[in-house]
Each structure stands twice: as structure tokens, then as C-alpha cells.
One Martini backbone bead per residue (centre of mass of N, CA, C, O) as a GRO file, in nm:
protein
  349
    1MET     BB    1   1.302  -3.146   0.041
    2LYS     BB    2   1.252  -2.933  -0.171
    3SER     BB    3   1.374  -2.731  -0.368
    4LEU     BB    4   1.407  -2.397  -0.370
    5GLU     BB    5   1.319  -2.358  -0.666
    6GLU     BB    6   1.041  -2.504  -0.628
    7LEU     BB    7   0.929  -2.308  -0.394
    8VAL     BB    8   0.984  -2.067  -0.544
    9ARG     BB    9   0.884  -1.831  -0.719
   10LYS     BB   10   0.965  -1.774  -1.039
   11ASN     BB   11   0.988  -1.457  -1.032
   12ILE     BB   12   1.178  -1.459  -0.780
   13TRP     BB   13   1.410  -1.636  -0.876
   14SER     BB   14   1.457  -1.423  -1.134
   15LEU     BB   15   1.508  -1.182  -0.971
   16LYS     BB   16   1.619  -0.847  -0.993
   17PRO     BB   17   1.728  -0.657  -0.767
   18TYR     BB   18   1.754  -0.384  -0.610
   19SER     BB   19   2.018  -0.136  -0.633
   20SER     BB   20   2.174   0.026  -0.407
   21ALA     BB   21   2.418   0.243  -0.338
   22ARG     BB   22   2.517   0.065  -0.076
   23ASP     BB   23   2.568  -0.205  -0.259
   24GLU     BB   24   2.810  -0.105  -0.484
   25TYR     BB   25   3.016  -0.117  -0.244
   26SER     BB   26   3.336  -0.276  -0.145
   27GLY     BB   27   3.639  -0.304   0.045
   28HIS     BB   28   3.609  -0.001   0.157
   29GLN     BB   29   3.693   0.303   0.314
   30ALA     BB   30   3.452   0.536   0.345
   31HIS     BB   31   3.387   0.922   0.349
   32THR     BB   32   3.263   0.995   0.061
   33PHE     BB   33   2.917   1.074  -0.025
   34LEU     BB   34   2.799   1.079  -0.390
   35ASP     BB   35   2.548   0.841  -0.458
   36ALA     BB   36   2.231   0.905  -0.303
   37ASN     BB   37   2.100   1.193  -0.291
   38GLU     BB   38   2.179   1.339  -0.035
   39ASN     BB   39   2.198   1.529   0.230
   40PRO     BB   40   2.509   1.664   0.344
   41HIS     BB   41   2.394   1.748   0.607
   42HIS     BB   42   2.460   1.685   0.942
   43THR     BB   43   2.191   1.520   1.140
   44GLY     BB   44   2.216   1.184   1.178
   45VAL     BB   45   1.981   1.125   0.920
   46ASN     BB   46   2.095   1.178   0.610
   47ARG     BB   47   2.156   0.879   0.584
   48TYR     BB   48   2.146   0.585   0.475
   49PRO     BB   49   2.104   0.279   0.566
   50ASP     BB   50   2.190  -0.029   0.605
   51PRO     BB   51   2.030  -0.268   0.410
   52LEU     BB   52   2.179  -0.527   0.588
   53GLN     BB   53   2.264  -0.482   0.886
   54ARG     BB   54   2.561  -0.581   0.964
   55ASP     BB   55   2.629  -0.497   1.256
   56LEU     BB   56   2.374  -0.611   1.388
   57LYS     BB   57   2.407  -0.905   1.293
   58ALA     BB   58   2.677  -0.954   1.436
   59ARG     BB   59   2.557  -0.921   1.721
   60ILE     BB   60   2.333  -1.133   1.703
   61ALA     BB   61   2.515  -1.376   1.638
   62LYS     BB   62   2.648  -1.382   1.921
   63VAL     BB   63   2.387  -1.414   2.092
   64LYS     BB   64   2.253  -1.666   1.909
   65GLY     BB   65   2.454  -1.856   1.743
   66VAL     BB   66   2.439  -1.725   1.442
   67PRO     BB   67   2.490  -1.663   1.138
   68ALA     BB   68   2.457  -1.377   0.960
   69ALA     BB   69   2.355  -1.526   0.692
   70SER     BB   70   2.091  -1.634   0.885
   71ILE     BB   71   1.983  -1.325   0.885
   72PHE     BB   72   1.675  -1.150   0.922
   73LEU     BB   73   1.554  -0.811   0.894
   74GLY     BB   74   1.254  -0.641   1.014
   75ASN     BB   75   0.937  -0.491   1.031
   76GLY     BB   76   0.897  -0.693   1.209
   77SER     BB   77   0.761  -1.008   1.182
   78ASP     BB   78   0.550  -0.930   0.966
   79GLU     BB   79   0.742  -0.907   0.728
   80ALA     BB   80   0.833  -1.202   0.723
   81ILE     BB   81   0.555  -1.324   0.687
   82ASP     BB   82   0.489  -1.185   0.419
   83LEU     BB   83   0.738  -1.307   0.266
   84MET     BB   84   0.641  -1.598   0.254
   85TYR     BB   85   0.432  -1.533   0.034
   86ARG     BB   86   0.604  -1.369  -0.179
   87VAL     BB   87   0.814  -1.607  -0.223
   88PHE     BB   88   0.625  -1.898  -0.222
   89CYS     BB   89   0.329  -1.780  -0.313
   90GLU     BB   90   0.091  -1.833  -0.543
   91PRO     BB   91  -0.165  -1.678  -0.634
   92ARG     BB   92  -0.446  -1.895  -0.650
   93VAL     BB   93  -0.263  -2.170  -0.592
   94ASP     BB   94  -0.145  -2.165  -0.325
   95ASN     BB   95  -0.075  -2.282   0.019
   96VAL     BB   96  -0.144  -2.283   0.370
   97VAL     BB   97  -0.064  -2.403   0.708
   98ALA     BB   98  -0.243  -2.392   1.029
   99ILE     BB   99  -0.314  -2.337   1.332
  100ASP     BB  100  -0.611  -2.353   1.569
  101PRO     BB  101  -0.515  -2.125   1.737
  102THR     BB  102  -0.343  -1.810   1.643
  103TYR     BB  103  -0.173  -1.588   1.491
  104GLY     BB  104  -0.340  -1.355   1.286
  105MET     BB  105  -0.126  -1.270   1.054
  106TYR     BB  106  -0.126  -1.520   0.878
  107GLY     BB  107  -0.415  -1.474   0.764
  108VAL     BB  108  -0.392  -1.183   0.667
  109CYS     BB  109  -0.158  -1.231   0.463
  110ALA     BB  110  -0.315  -1.427   0.291
  111ASP     BB  111  -0.534  -1.227   0.201
  112ILE     BB  112  -0.349  -1.011   0.077
  113ASN     BB  113  -0.207  -1.249  -0.121
  114ASN     BB  114  -0.415  -1.459  -0.224
  115VAL     BB  115  -0.404  -1.711  -0.008
  116GLU     BB  116  -0.461  -2.006   0.104
  117TYR     BB  117  -0.603  -2.080   0.440
  118ARG     BB  118  -0.526  -2.349   0.645
  119THR     BB  119  -0.683  -2.524   0.918
  120VAL     BB  120  -0.594  -2.675   1.244
  121LYS     BB  121  -0.729  -2.790   1.514
  122LEU     BB  122  -0.689  -2.797   1.825
  123ASP     BB  123  -0.694  -2.936   2.111
  124SER     BB  124  -0.794  -2.924   2.445
  125SER     BB  125  -0.462  -2.865   2.505
  126TYR     BB  126  -0.337  -2.701   2.267
  127ASN     BB  127  -0.264  -2.922   2.047
  128PHE     BB  128  -0.083  -3.138   1.807
  129LYS     BB  129  -0.070  -3.332   1.504
  130ALA     BB  130   0.121  -3.395   1.241
  131LYS     BB  131  -0.072  -3.576   1.070
  132GLU     BB  132  -0.303  -3.361   1.060
  133LEU     BB  133  -0.145  -3.136   0.928
  134LEU     BB  134  -0.048  -3.300   0.674
  135ALA     BB  135  -0.342  -3.373   0.573
  136ALA     BB  136  -0.387  -3.058   0.480
  137THR     BB  137  -0.202  -3.111   0.255
  138ASP     BB  138  -0.043  -3.047  -0.065
  139SER     BB  139   0.125  -2.976  -0.360
  140ASN     BB  140   0.051  -2.648  -0.284
  141THR     BB  141   0.206  -2.655  -0.020
  142LYS     BB  142   0.453  -2.429   0.116
  143VAL     BB  143   0.343  -2.359   0.419
  144ILE     BB  144   0.407  -2.385   0.775
  145PHE     BB  145   0.251  -2.270   1.077
  146LEU     BB  146   0.422  -2.219   1.398
  147CYS     BB  147   0.343  -2.135   1.741
  148SER     BB  148   0.624  -2.133   1.988
  149PRO     BB  149   0.471  -2.009   2.176
  150ASN     BB  150   0.138  -1.961   2.180
  151ASN     BB  151  -0.108  -1.745   2.012
  152PRO     BB  152  -0.326  -1.722   2.293
  153THR     BB  153  -0.251  -1.983   2.485
  154GLY     BB  154   0.082  -2.004   2.588
  155ASN     BB  155   0.181  -2.269   2.486
  156ASP     BB  156   0.380  -2.530   2.424
  157LEU     BB  157   0.454  -2.719   2.181
  158ASP     BB  158   0.513  -3.023   2.071
  159MET     BB  159   0.828  -3.108   1.977
  160ALA     BB  160   0.787  -3.380   1.834
  161GLU     BB  161   0.572  -3.264   1.633
  162ILE     BB  162   0.747  -3.050   1.505
  163ILE     BB  163   0.971  -3.237   1.398
  164SER     BB  164   0.785  -3.416   1.230
  165THR     BB  165   0.698  -3.193   1.040
  166ILE     BB  166   0.976  -3.117   0.929
  167ASP     BB  167   1.054  -3.404   0.828
  168SER     BB  168   0.782  -3.448   0.633
  169PHE     BB  169   0.794  -3.183   0.493
  170GLN     BB  170   0.858  -3.031   0.164
  171GLY     BB  171   0.852  -2.758   0.282
  172ILE     BB  172   0.791  -2.485   0.479
  173VAL     BB  173   0.884  -2.418   0.825
  174VAL     BB  174   0.732  -2.200   1.059
  175VAL     BB  175   0.875  -2.087   1.371
  176ASP     BB  176   0.730  -1.898   1.623
  177GLU     BB  177   0.952  -1.732   1.882
  178ALA     BB  178   0.854  -1.469   2.042
  179TYR     BB  179   0.846  -1.638   2.350
  180ILE     BB  180   1.115  -1.801   2.420
  181ASP     BB  181   1.234  -1.649   2.681
  182PHE     BB  182   0.978  -1.784   2.863
  183ALA     BB  183   1.005  -2.117   2.825
  184GLY     BB  184   1.268  -2.292   2.920
  185ARG     BB  185   1.400  -2.349   2.632
  186GLU     BB  186   1.530  -2.445   2.348
  187SER     BB  187   1.594  -2.337   2.053
  188LEU     BB  188   1.563  -2.399   1.700
  189LEU     BB  189   1.837  -2.279   1.610
  190ARG     BB  190   1.997  -2.557   1.654
  191LYS     BB  191   1.840  -2.682   1.373
  192LEU     BB  192   1.921  -2.541   1.103
  193ASP     BB  193   2.138  -2.737   0.984
  194LYS     BB  194   1.934  -2.987   0.967
  195TYR     BB  195   1.695  -2.776   0.852
  196PRO     BB  196   1.638  -2.624   0.542
  197ASN     BB  197   1.303  -2.577   0.600
  198LEU     BB  198   1.371  -2.378   0.836
  199ILE     BB  199   1.196  -2.111   1.012
  200VAL     BB  200   1.285  -1.860   1.252
  201LEU     BB  201   1.108  -1.657   1.478
  202GLN     BB  202   1.185  -1.334   1.614
  203THR     BB  203   1.207  -1.064   1.874
  204PHE     BB  204   1.212  -0.725   2.024
  205SER     BB  205   0.911  -0.695   2.161
  206LYS     BB  206   0.948  -0.856   2.425
  207ALA     BB  207   1.209  -0.926   2.606
  208PHE     BB  208   1.361  -0.658   2.485
  209GLY     BB  209   1.165  -0.406   2.511
  210ALA     BB  210   1.102  -0.317   2.166
  211ALA     BB  211   0.822  -0.258   2.015
  212ALA     BB  212   0.875   0.036   1.888
  213LEU     BB  213   1.097  -0.056   1.673
  214ARG     BB  214   1.027  -0.281   1.478
  215LEU     BB  215   1.197  -0.581   1.529
  216GLY     BB  216   1.264  -0.855   1.328
  217MET     BB  217   1.344  -1.214   1.316
  218ALA     BB  218   1.511  -1.432   1.079
  219PHE     BB  219   1.595  -1.786   1.059
  220ALA     BB  220   1.817  -1.941   0.814
  221SER     BB  221   1.928  -2.018   0.544
  222PRO     BB  222   2.120  -1.840   0.331
  223GLU     BB  223   1.933  -1.889   0.085
  224ILE     BB  224   1.671  -1.779   0.208
  225ILE     BB  225   1.776  -1.503   0.296
  226ALA     BB  226   1.857  -1.406   0.013
  227THR     BB  227   1.567  -1.412  -0.098
  228MET     BB  228   1.443  -1.211   0.100
  229ASN     BB  229   1.639  -0.974   0.021
  230LYS     BB  230   1.529  -0.941  -0.270
  231VAL     BB  231   1.224  -0.848  -0.172
  232LYS     BB  232   1.280  -0.639   0.001
  233TYR     BB  233   1.316  -0.343   0.104
  234PRO     BB  234   1.602  -0.173   0.102
  235TYR     BB  235   1.517   0.020   0.379
  236ASN     BB  236   1.354  -0.148   0.628
  237VAL     BB  237   1.575  -0.051   0.848
  238ASN     BB  238   1.635   0.191   1.043
  239GLU     BB  239   1.881   0.364   1.206
  240LEU     BB  240   1.751   0.395   1.489
  241THR     BB  241   1.691   0.098   1.528
  242GLN     BB  242   1.978  -0.010   1.500
  243GLU     BB  243   2.105   0.152   1.733
  244ARG     BB  244   1.915   0.060   1.965
  245ALA     BB  245   1.969  -0.243   1.937
  246MET     BB  246   2.270  -0.228   2.004
  247GLN     BB  247   2.228  -0.126   2.294
  248ILE     BB  248   2.066  -0.366   2.400
  249LEU     BB  249   2.299  -0.584   2.333
  250GLU     BB  250   2.493  -0.458   2.560
  251ASN     BB  251   2.236  -0.549   2.781
  252VAL     BB  252   2.146  -0.858   2.835
  253ASP     BB  253   2.118  -0.872   3.147
  254VAL     BB  254   1.870  -0.695   3.164
  255VAL     BB  255   1.684  -0.885   3.012
  256LYS     BB  256   1.713  -1.130   3.200
  257ASN     BB  257   1.599  -0.985   3.453
  258GLN     BB  258   1.321  -0.920   3.332
  259VAL     BB  259   1.237  -1.210   3.277
  260LYS     BB  260   1.252  -1.308   3.568
  261TYR     BB  261   1.035  -1.117   3.673
  262ILE     BB  262   0.802  -1.210   3.488
  263LEU     BB  263   0.801  -1.506   3.585
  264GLN     BB  264   0.732  -1.443   3.877
  265GLN     BB  265   0.465  -1.291   3.814
  266ARG     BB  266   0.326  -1.520   3.668
  267SER     BB  267   0.302  -1.713   3.906
  268ILE     BB  268   0.140  -1.527   4.089
  269MET     BB  269  -0.100  -1.470   3.902
  270MET     BB  270  -0.194  -1.762   3.849
  271GLU     BB  271  -0.252  -1.823   4.144
  272GLU     BB  272  -0.456  -1.590   4.193
  273PHE     BB  273  -0.660  -1.667   3.972
  274GLY     BB  274  -0.739  -1.945   4.109
  275LYS     BB  275  -0.902  -1.763   4.350
  276ILE     BB  276  -1.109  -1.653   4.157
  277ASP     BB  277  -1.444  -1.688   4.124
  278ILE     BB  278  -1.475  -1.620   3.796
  279VAL     BB  279  -1.261  -1.842   3.756
  280GLU     BB  280  -1.216  -2.151   3.595
  281THR     BB  281  -0.938  -2.124   3.408
  282VAL     BB  282  -0.579  -2.180   3.405
  283TYR     BB  283  -0.350  -2.184   3.170
  284PRO     BB  284  -0.075  -2.284   3.057
  285SER     BB  285   0.259  -2.117   3.047
  286ALA     BB  286   0.544  -1.992   2.811
  287ALA     BB  287   0.489  -1.688   2.858
  288ASN     BB  288   0.392  -1.330   2.912
  289PHE     BB  289   0.120  -1.497   2.930
  290PHE     BB  290  -0.236  -1.577   2.985
  291LEU     BB  291  -0.512  -1.797   2.996
  292ALA     BB  292  -0.858  -1.720   3.094
  293LYS     BB  293  -1.143  -1.870   3.212
  294ILE     BB  294  -1.471  -1.780   3.237
  295LYS     BB  295  -1.748  -1.799   3.382
  296ASP     BB  296  -2.067  -1.810   3.265
  297THR     BB  297  -2.184  -1.621   3.498
  298ALA     BB  298  -1.996  -1.370   3.394
  299ASP     BB  299  -1.856  -1.307   3.133
  300ALA     BB  300  -1.597  -1.187   2.951
  301THR     BB  301  -1.713  -0.926   2.824
  302ALA     BB  302  -1.811  -0.800   3.087
  303VAL     BB  303  -1.536  -0.800   3.224
  304TYR     BB  304  -1.388  -0.632   3.017
  305ASN     BB  305  -1.568  -0.377   3.041
  306TYR     BB  306  -1.514  -0.333   3.338
  307LEU     BB  307  -1.205  -0.288   3.311
  308VAL     BB  308  -1.216  -0.048   3.121
  309GLY     BB  309  -1.365   0.131   3.336
  310LYS     BB  310  -1.089   0.101   3.521
  311GLY     BB  311  -0.831   0.114   3.316
  312VAL     BB  312  -0.810  -0.201   3.239
  313ILE     BB  313  -0.619  -0.388   2.993
  314VAL     BB  314  -0.717  -0.656   2.808
  315ARG     BB  315  -0.787  -0.963   2.626
  316ASN     BB  316  -1.048  -1.050   2.419
  317ARG     BB  317  -1.098  -1.415   2.318
  318THR     BB  318  -1.400  -1.531   2.274
  319LYS     BB  319  -1.390  -1.543   1.933
  320ILE     BB  320  -1.188  -1.762   1.950
  321THR     BB  321  -1.080  -2.053   1.894
  322LEU     BB  322  -1.120  -2.226   2.199
  323CYS     BB  323  -1.184  -1.920   2.366
  324LYS     BB  324  -1.433  -1.916   2.516
  325ASN     BB  325  -1.456  -1.702   2.773
  326SER     BB  326  -1.170  -1.544   2.730
  327LEU     BB  327  -0.865  -1.414   2.873
  328ARG     BB  328  -0.579  -1.216   2.805
  329ILE     BB  329  -0.279  -1.198   3.010
  330THR     BB  330  -0.049  -0.966   3.078
  331VAL     BB  331   0.253  -0.925   3.223
  332GLY     BB  332   0.339  -0.700   3.464
  333LEU     BB  333   0.369  -0.511   3.703
  334GLU     BB  334   0.298  -0.554   4.024
  335ASN     BB  335   0.087  -0.319   4.047
  336GLU     BB  336  -0.075  -0.399   3.793
  337ASN     BB  337  -0.150  -0.687   3.877
  338GLN     BB  338  -0.296  -0.609   4.143
  339GLU     BB  339  -0.514  -0.435   4.016
  340LEU     BB  340  -0.649  -0.660   3.858
  341ILE     BB  341  -0.712  -0.851   4.092
  342ASN     BB  342  -0.887  -0.652   4.254
  343CYS     BB  343  -1.102  -0.610   4.038
  344LEU     BB  344  -1.191  -0.913   4.016
  345LYS     BB  345  -1.271  -0.949   4.318
  346ALA     BB  346  -1.496  -0.705   4.289
  347TYR     BB  347  -1.667  -0.853   4.099
  348LYS     BB  348  -2.013  -0.844   3.979
  349ALA     BB  349  -2.235  -1.055   3.807
   0.00000   0.00000   0.00000
């Protein structure tokens, strides 16, 4: 890869970050805080949180098997995605490349940051070839985004093609593993030492059952993480989120059992969907959702509106590239899943 100095925007590389009050002392056990202009009355939330979330990162490091220095925590994965642009991409000069279809925030963040967003369409099996992805890059391409398992298609991308992309590209490759816990394969976290240009995204929103916390994780070399920390807002993860995440990580077995339940329900749902008259195709899934194509005689939008009328909400993806006439179904609790199936069986085109 190119050196990190070559990849990072010049103003970011030379940036002197804001130094918060809680950044400026270390190595001592403090008990009296008169440095940050806080209200001294103890309400439980009167103090600023640790700006670098040290205790939480130490706990995540044990669970994920990654050094704490290689962990960035943000306000959802969306903060980390936005930072990819703010750190690496010069507006109106640089560009990024992504597969299509994929998670929509990559493109939204590109528009917000005024960075060209280039897409390479997936094939009919919702996969890609590294050579086609790389052919879309040029000397100003700073980042490639890959989501695996992919959203909204649900499938795991070909790992050999992912590795080939990381091996061949001179810039940053971001692999979004938001749904990795449902995939039944090893995470790319084990490859961080081998690939200094790799950034892996994960989240507390899916398997950890904590979407309301808005806590995303980025894993990369300590040098990349340090650069991201320079740019983030000082107290980007609040104290309540940090405390609740610590509690969740004390009960990882609960998370594993919930994932097991979701995978069982996924298998049942996908099998049942294959028996529904209006369903044409149920696509393979490595996530906690799956994509189902509705027959042309039924029309996915009409089916979606029918379900809304029944109080059952799925995601209409018919306007997304390669997803015409398709609905994305999140796996719920058994009674919720059965309610959806019953509604679809009763649907009259």
C-alpha cells in the first residue's frame, strides 16, 4: 500500500487535535476533578466520559482478540464510515469505489463530503470480481468499501476476491462486517496484522442487540486508529452507552444464544418462504435477514403496502440495483415470523 502519510489528507496529517481536559493527565489515580468546568454535584452523569473509552476498549479487546490500540469506537458504524472520507478523501479531488447494491450510507457520506462515489455492479449471484473493482479505481481512489455479509442481499462475498482486492489495492479497503456473527465464518480481524491497509467495521447494533446504544467499532492498525481519533469529536461515545456496552460484554453467552436462535429461525423462515405462492426466489443469506423476490404477478410494492396495512413492516428494496420486485425480511421472534408468513399466505394478488 501507499504510506499512510500519502493516503491521509494533508491537513489531517498535520492536524493538531483538540485536547480535552481528560486527555491532559495520565499515570495518576485522580479523585478531585476541577479541570473541565463540570457541575460538581454528583448526578451520575455530571462528568465527561472517557474520550478514548479505555475501559470499554480493554473489554472489547479480550472478546475480539484485537489489541485495544487497534480499536476505534464511534456513534454507530456510520461515524466510522464518515471518518473514512474526512480522513482520507480530499473533496472534489479524490474518490472511493464500492459494490452495488450495498449499504446506502457509503454513498450518502460521499455526497455529504463532496467526494466522487464510483460503483461496480455485482453479478447475478450478488458477487464481484476483484479485477473489475480495481479497474474502477485510479490514482485518486483512496478507499474501497466492501460489505460482507452484504446488505441488502444478505450473502457473504467471495473471500478470495476480498483478499485479492486488499492485496492489490494501494489504498484503504474497508470491510463492513456488521453481520459477521450470523455468517458462520472467521472474521477478517485475524488478518489485520497482515494487511496494514485493512479496516474492519463491526457493530453493537445487530448480534449484540444494542441498536439503541449507537455504538460502532472500527478495527485497524494503531496508526490508522490514532488518525481517526485525531478527527473524531472529543466525547463521541457517551457514558451511558459505554456503561451499558460493558454490561453486555459481561454476558457474551447470552448474545451467542440469541444468535443461535436467530439462525434457527432464519432457516425456518427461508424454508417457509419457498412454499409461498407469491415468492419467486429466496436468496442465500449469511445475515440476520434475507432477500426474497416476489413474482411479477404479485408486485413487491403492493405486497409491502398490504403488509403495512396488517401492521407488519418489512423493507421494500424494489428500487435498489439488482433487487427489483424484492423485499428484505429481518428475522424476528418466532411469533413475529409466523405472523408474516400467515399474512403472505393469505395475500391475494
